[in-house]
Amino acid sequence: MEDAVELDSVIKVDVDTDSGPPGDHRGSEVIQDLFQNEEEEDEDDCAGKLGTQLQRRERPSGGGSGLPVTFQTSQLLFYERFKAYQDYMLGDCKPSEVKAFIADYLENMLELCDWLALWSTDVFDVLVEVQDVEVKDLKACVRLVLPLQCDTKGCELSEEAMKSLLEATQHKVPLQELQVVYEESGDFDQTALALEHLRFFYKHIWREWDEEDDDDEFDYFVRCVEPRLRLYYDILEDRVPAGLVAEYQSLLENCSKCFQQFSVLRSSLGADSDSELDNVSMVEGLKLCDQLETFKRKLYIIENPLLRYVLAYKGNTRQQCVQSRGPRASGAKVVHVITASCSTVQLQSLLSARLIPLCSSEDTEIQFHREPISAVDSCYQGDLVIVLPGMYSVSSSIVIPDSITIEGFGFPDEVVIEKKNKGDSFVESTGADVRLSNIKFIQHDAIEGILCVRQGTLNMENCVLQCDTTGVIVRTSARLTMNMCDLYGSKGAGVEIYPGSVCSLVGNGIHHCKDGILIKDFADEMDVMPSITMENNVIHNNEGYGVILVKPNSGEEPRTPVNSEEHLDAHTTKEKKQRGSSDLPLISTSIPTTTVAIPPTSCTPVALQLESAENGSYADTTASAGRKWQFGHQLSRNKETSCSRAVQDLKGHQIFVSFQGNQFKRNGMGDFGTFCY
């Protein structure tokens, strides 16, 4: 029937074409357009498989090895790699199917023999000819091209030595170590691209613990490949803070070491052994399993763009802080005046209003600076910085490690400090008692927030903050007092408040941000609730919520909208009880339920064997670890449950010391909300 319908439609077109008036070619134009569209689709499909037109990668100048040039494939754009992995290499495969899908992709894309490549390692580059490809093992059978063409790195290799090396490897080398020799014909473009995608995947995307996920039903590309690929390009384009990048690399290294230790320990355990030594090894295995899941949870938080925004990271920020100078040895105080130039009237006003009263004592010195960074870098504890009206541009962060006062001499719109270059933050405060007033800060092309209180106390009054990414960040154990300020333009939250911090917001305007105020709760044992005072603020025209509380999803509560602060209080009390019910804390209280999956070959048999162990000395650890695994395993089955919910009110929540007189207007998703992860 389908063939008949298609035939009828063709006949109808022909009849319409013949029945038209003389000179009317509309029917033929329709047929021509149809065939033209089919040809264009075929061309697009082929172009997608072939990729972009590849360029040649020139060898470094000055090299005398004479090696041929190879294809330039390392500078592919995000969408090119995205399309290759999604459409051609991985599709909708599961973690256990990744290697099979890659083998099929390589079998279709690679020239299986008779092409030249550079076998490139950390020690040498040598020209070889590929004679066969074993896609399942990701290896190529090669022979040495004679005479020997080789470029060594810190060693000497003869032709005989290279032949011996190939014989030792049975003439098989990893496909990832092959760089295709450039040819203008384009016959080997697909091969070069396929090897680049393979090389990039195993270097930046694949994790050796991925295929051991207990839940093998999720889409590997959606869950793992896409977020990791986006993170790679975010880091490459300087959109991730340097501290977070360092922490991510450290977590990857620690997670890999932990997984290797766990794998060795697991392989050494006997299947039915009940010896005391094996029981000890099983307890140690559970500890390693717990560490591994913690590392995986933290990695996922950084890899997931949404969780990276709402949770960020809690690295060793004190190591990033500039050391405090303390007071001067002489005990003298210095007044630093910042101005490029000033009029006589301004100078007279400055003398009468500020300098003469401040310099009544003989030990006060006045220093003049042309820009803010040099002034702040020259400060000791107790110094005063006065910024005269003008526009000041800075190219690096302003770090305030000492207790100083920085004030603008005029209205905030007249005293403007602007940061244009990329950097982790604009202003960082770590001093014990820092004061800012009467200044407008403008941030452009930033990575972190406009102002970060890492430790100590910052008192800010009558300032204007024109943000770019995040607004003001109050880290754990830091204190912020923000009065009569105007904050707007943040692509993240206007104010981010971390656990264990103290924050007082009085008489401020927070508007036109993604969220007004973001309050974070990591649910770690060492975290305590922040103490927040909010009075007479106007929070309006934000894209998301006016105030949003980020909190862990315990996994036991029903997934229904939270409608009262009493429910939040009950949930918080419940979490505290869970933390205190066992010497080994439940890792599930801080695991993002969207990703955690515990390897069936690792944790499951260990937990079951421990629960059945007869040795009484391990009973408590066994029961606790078994409950922990069961609860974490239950959470791992609930996928994609991170969500935000509007709530009626948060004013009665225990994090608020005082909440009164605030106004909420035209916030896109509501005045109050919670984000459960």
mmCIF file of N, CA and C in Angstrom, residues 551-563 567 571 574-575 588-589 591-596 630-647 674-677:
data_model
loop_
_atom_site.group_PDB
_atom_site.id
_atom_site.type_symbol
_atom_site.label_atom_id
_atom_site.label_comp_id
_atom_site.label_asym_id
_atom_site.label_seq_id
_atom_site.Cartn_x
_atom_site.Cartn_y
_atom_site.Cartn_z
ATOM 1 N N LYS A 551 19.785 22.743 49.628
ATOM 2 C CA LYS A 551 19.836 21.749 50.690
ATOM 3 C C LYS A 551 19.869 20.347 50.093
ATOM 4 N N PRO A 552 20.440 19.377 50.806
ATOM 5 C CA PRO A 552 20.477 18.010 50.281
ATOM 6 C C PRO A 552 19.113 17.352 50.366
ATOM 7 N N ASN A 553 18.865 16.468 49.414
ATOM 8 C CA ASN A 553 17.654 15.657 49.428
ATOM 9 C C ASN A 553 17.968 14.377 50.173
ATOM 10 N N SER A 554 17.333 14.160 51.310
ATOM 11 C CA SER A 554 17.689 13.017 52.155
ATOM 12 C C SER A 554 17.354 11.685 51.521
ATOM 13 N N GLY A 555 16.465 11.691 50.511
ATOM 14 C CA GLY A 555 16.112 10.436 49.845
ATOM 15 C C GLY A 555 14.982 9.701 50.533
ATOM 16 N N GLU A 556 14.633 10.089 51.771
ATOM 17 C CA GLU A 556 13.564 9.401 52.485
ATOM 18 C C GLU A 556 12.273 10.208 52.482
ATOM 19 N N GLU A 557 12.417 11.547 52.354
ATOM 20 C CA GLU A 557 11.217 12.346 52.398
ATOM 21 C C GLU A 557 10.459 12.225 51.087
ATOM 22 N N PRO A 558 9.142 12.325 51.088
ATOM 23 C CA PRO A 558 8.385 12.252 49.848
ATOM 24 C C PRO A 558 8.715 13.434 48.966
ATOM 25 N N ARG A 559 8.695 13.201 47.656
ATOM 26 C CA ARG A 559 9.074 14.236 46.714
ATOM 27 C C ARG A 559 7.876 15.118 46.407
ATOM 28 N N THR A 560 7.484 15.894 47.382
ATOM 29 C CA THR A 560 6.380 16.826 47.217
ATOM 30 C C THR A 560 6.881 18.216 47.520
ATOM 31 N N PRO A 561 6.256 19.257 46.962
ATOM 32 C CA PRO A 561 6.721 20.612 47.206
ATOM 33 C C PRO A 561 6.714 20.954 48.683
ATOM 34 N N VAL A 562 7.722 21.691 49.104
ATOM 35 C CA VAL A 562 7.815 22.125 50.486
ATOM 36 C C VAL A 562 6.991 23.386 50.631
ATOM 37 N N ASN A 563 6.038 23.391 51.541
ATOM 38 C CA ASN A 563 5.103 24.502 51.622
ATOM 39 C C ASN A 563 5.202 25.301 52.906
ATOM 40 N N HIS A 567 8.278 22.561 57.760
ATOM 41 C CA HIS A 567 8.767 21.356 57.103
ATOM 42 C C HIS A 567 10.275 21.421 56.922
ATOM 43 N N HIS A 571 12.979 18.882 58.473
ATOM 44 C CA HIS A 571 13.958 18.207 57.616
ATOM 45 C C HIS A 571 15.369 18.421 58.146
ATOM 46 N N LYS A 574 15.925 16.328 61.161
ATOM 47 C CA LYS A 574 16.042 14.930 60.737
ATOM 48 C C LYS A 574 17.455 14.628 60.244
ATOM 49 N N GLU A 575 18.032 15.566 59.481
ATOM 50 C CA GLU A 575 19.392 15.375 58.988
ATOM 51 C C GLU A 575 20.379 15.310 60.137
ATOM 52 N N SER A 588 25.014 9.285 51.975
ATOM 53 C CA SER A 588 23.913 9.649 51.107
ATOM 54 C C SER A 588 23.393 11.041 51.384
ATOM 55 N N THR A 589 23.638 11.588 52.580
ATOM 56 C CA THR A 589 23.104 12.911 52.865
ATOM 57 C C THR A 589 23.753 13.988 52.046
ATOM 58 N N ILE A 591 25.249 13.145 48.764
ATOM 59 C CA ILE A 591 25.506 12.642 47.421
ATOM 60 C C ILE A 591 24.426 13.160 46.490
ATOM 61 N N PRO A 592 24.781 13.805 45.360
ATOM 62 C CA PRO A 592 23.769 14.192 44.400
ATOM 63 C C PRO A 592 23.087 12.953 43.851
ATOM 64 N N THR A 593 21.789 12.857 44.054
ATOM 65 C CA THR A 593 21.088 11.627 43.716
ATOM 66 C C THR A 593 20.990 11.407 42.221
ATOM 67 N N THR A 594 21.465 12.352 41.425
ATOM 68 C CA THR A 594 21.373 12.171 39.983
ATOM 69 C C THR A 594 22.473 11.309 39.439
ATOM 70 N N THR A 595 23.548 11.065 40.197
ATOM 71 C CA THR A 595 24.679 10.422 39.557
ATOM 72 C C THR A 595 25.284 9.271 40.312
ATOM 73 N N VAL A 596 25.064 9.183 41.608
ATOM 74 C CA VAL A 596 25.840 8.221 42.386
ATOM 75 C C VAL A 596 25.457 6.804 41.996
ATOM 76 N N GLN A 630 23.372 0.304 51.666
ATOM 77 C CA GLN A 630 21.991 0.097 51.239
ATOM 78 C C GLN A 630 21.277 1.422 51.009
ATOM 79 N N PHE A 631 21.494 2.388 51.901
ATOM 80 C CA PHE A 631 20.827 3.682 51.764
ATOM 81 C C PHE A 631 21.377 4.433 50.550
ATOM 82 N N GLY A 632 22.720 4.407 50.395
ATOM 83 C CA GLY A 632 23.315 5.063 49.235
ATOM 84 C C GLY A 632 22.884 4.402 47.939
ATOM 85 N N HIS A 633 22.768 3.066 47.963
ATOM 86 C CA HIS A 633 22.342 2.341 46.770
ATOM 87 C C HIS A 633 20.901 2.693 46.414
ATOM 88 N N GLN A 634 20.060 2.841 47.441
ATOM 89 C CA GLN A 634 18.668 3.210 47.190
ATOM 90 C C GLN A 634 18.588 4.585 46.543
ATOM 91 N N LEU A 635 19.429 5.514 47.008
ATOM 92 C CA LEU A 635 19.425 6.848 46.418
ATOM 93 C C LEU A 635 19.907 6.817 44.976
ATOM 94 N N SER A 636 20.871 5.959 44.686
ATOM 95 C CA SER A 636 21.430 5.929 43.336
ATOM 96 C C SER A 636 20.417 5.443 42.316
ATOM 97 N N ARG A 637 19.349 4.810 42.750
ATOM 98 C CA ARG A 637 18.337 4.326 41.814
ATOM 99 C C ARG A 637 17.381 5.440 41.403
ATOM 100 N N ASN A 638 17.350 6.520 42.152
ATOM 101 C CA ASN A 638 16.447 7.625 41.840
ATOM 102 C C ASN A 638 17.205 8.638 40.995
ATOM 103 N N LYS A 639 16.972 8.651 39.703
ATOM 104 C CA LYS A 639 17.758 9.467 38.792
ATOM 105 C C LYS A 639 17.061 10.800 38.544
ATOM 106 N N GLU A 640 17.897 11.816 38.291
ATOM 107 C CA GLU A 640 17.445 13.139 37.887
ATOM 108 C C GLU A 640 16.428 13.717 38.869
ATOM 109 N N THR A 641 16.771 13.752 40.159
ATOM 110 C CA THR A 641 15.846 14.274 41.153
ATOM 111 C C THR A 641 16.256 15.632 41.675
ATOM 112 N N SER A 642 17.384 16.196 41.219
ATOM 113 C CA SER A 642 17.739 17.542 41.618
ATOM 114 C C SER A 642 16.690 18.492 41.067
ATOM 115 N N CYS A 643 16.118 19.312 41.916
ATOM 116 C CA CYS A 643 15.055 20.196 41.464
ATOM 117 C C CYS A 643 14.950 21.386 42.387
ATOM 118 N N SER A 644 14.357 22.444 41.879
ATOM 119 C CA SER A 644 14.066 23.618 42.700
ATOM 120 C C SER A 644 12.565 23.715 42.888
ATOM 121 N N ARG A 645 12.155 24.198 44.049
ATOM 122 C CA ARG A 645 10.739 24.270 44.376
ATOM 123 C C ARG A 645 10.437 25.613 45.014
ATOM 124 N N ALA A 646 9.323 26.178 44.642
ATOM 125 C CA ALA A 646 8.872 27.393 45.307
ATOM 126 C C ALA A 646 8.252 27.029 46.656
ATOM 127 N N VAL A 647 8.526 27.832 47.668
ATOM 128 C CA VAL A 647 7.927 27.634 48.982
ATOM 129 C C VAL A 647 7.253 28.923 49.388
ATOM 130 N N THR A 674 13.501 26.488 47.332
ATOM 131 C CA THR A 674 14.548 25.565 47.778
ATOM 132 C C THR A 674 15.049 24.794 46.577
ATOM 133 N N PHE A 675 16.334 24.484 46.595
ATOM 134 C CA PHE A 675 16.933 23.614 45.575
ATOM 135 C C PHE A 675 17.428 22.369 46.284
ATOM 136 N N CYS A 676 16.839 21.216 45.954
ATOM 137 C CA CYS A 676 17.212 19.957 46.590
ATOM 138 C C CYS A 676 18.092 19.162 45.628
ATOM 139 N N TYR A 677 19.221 18.684 46.120
ATOM 140 C CA TYR A 677 20.136 17.933 45.273
ATOM 141 C C TYR A 677 20.436 16.573 45.874
#
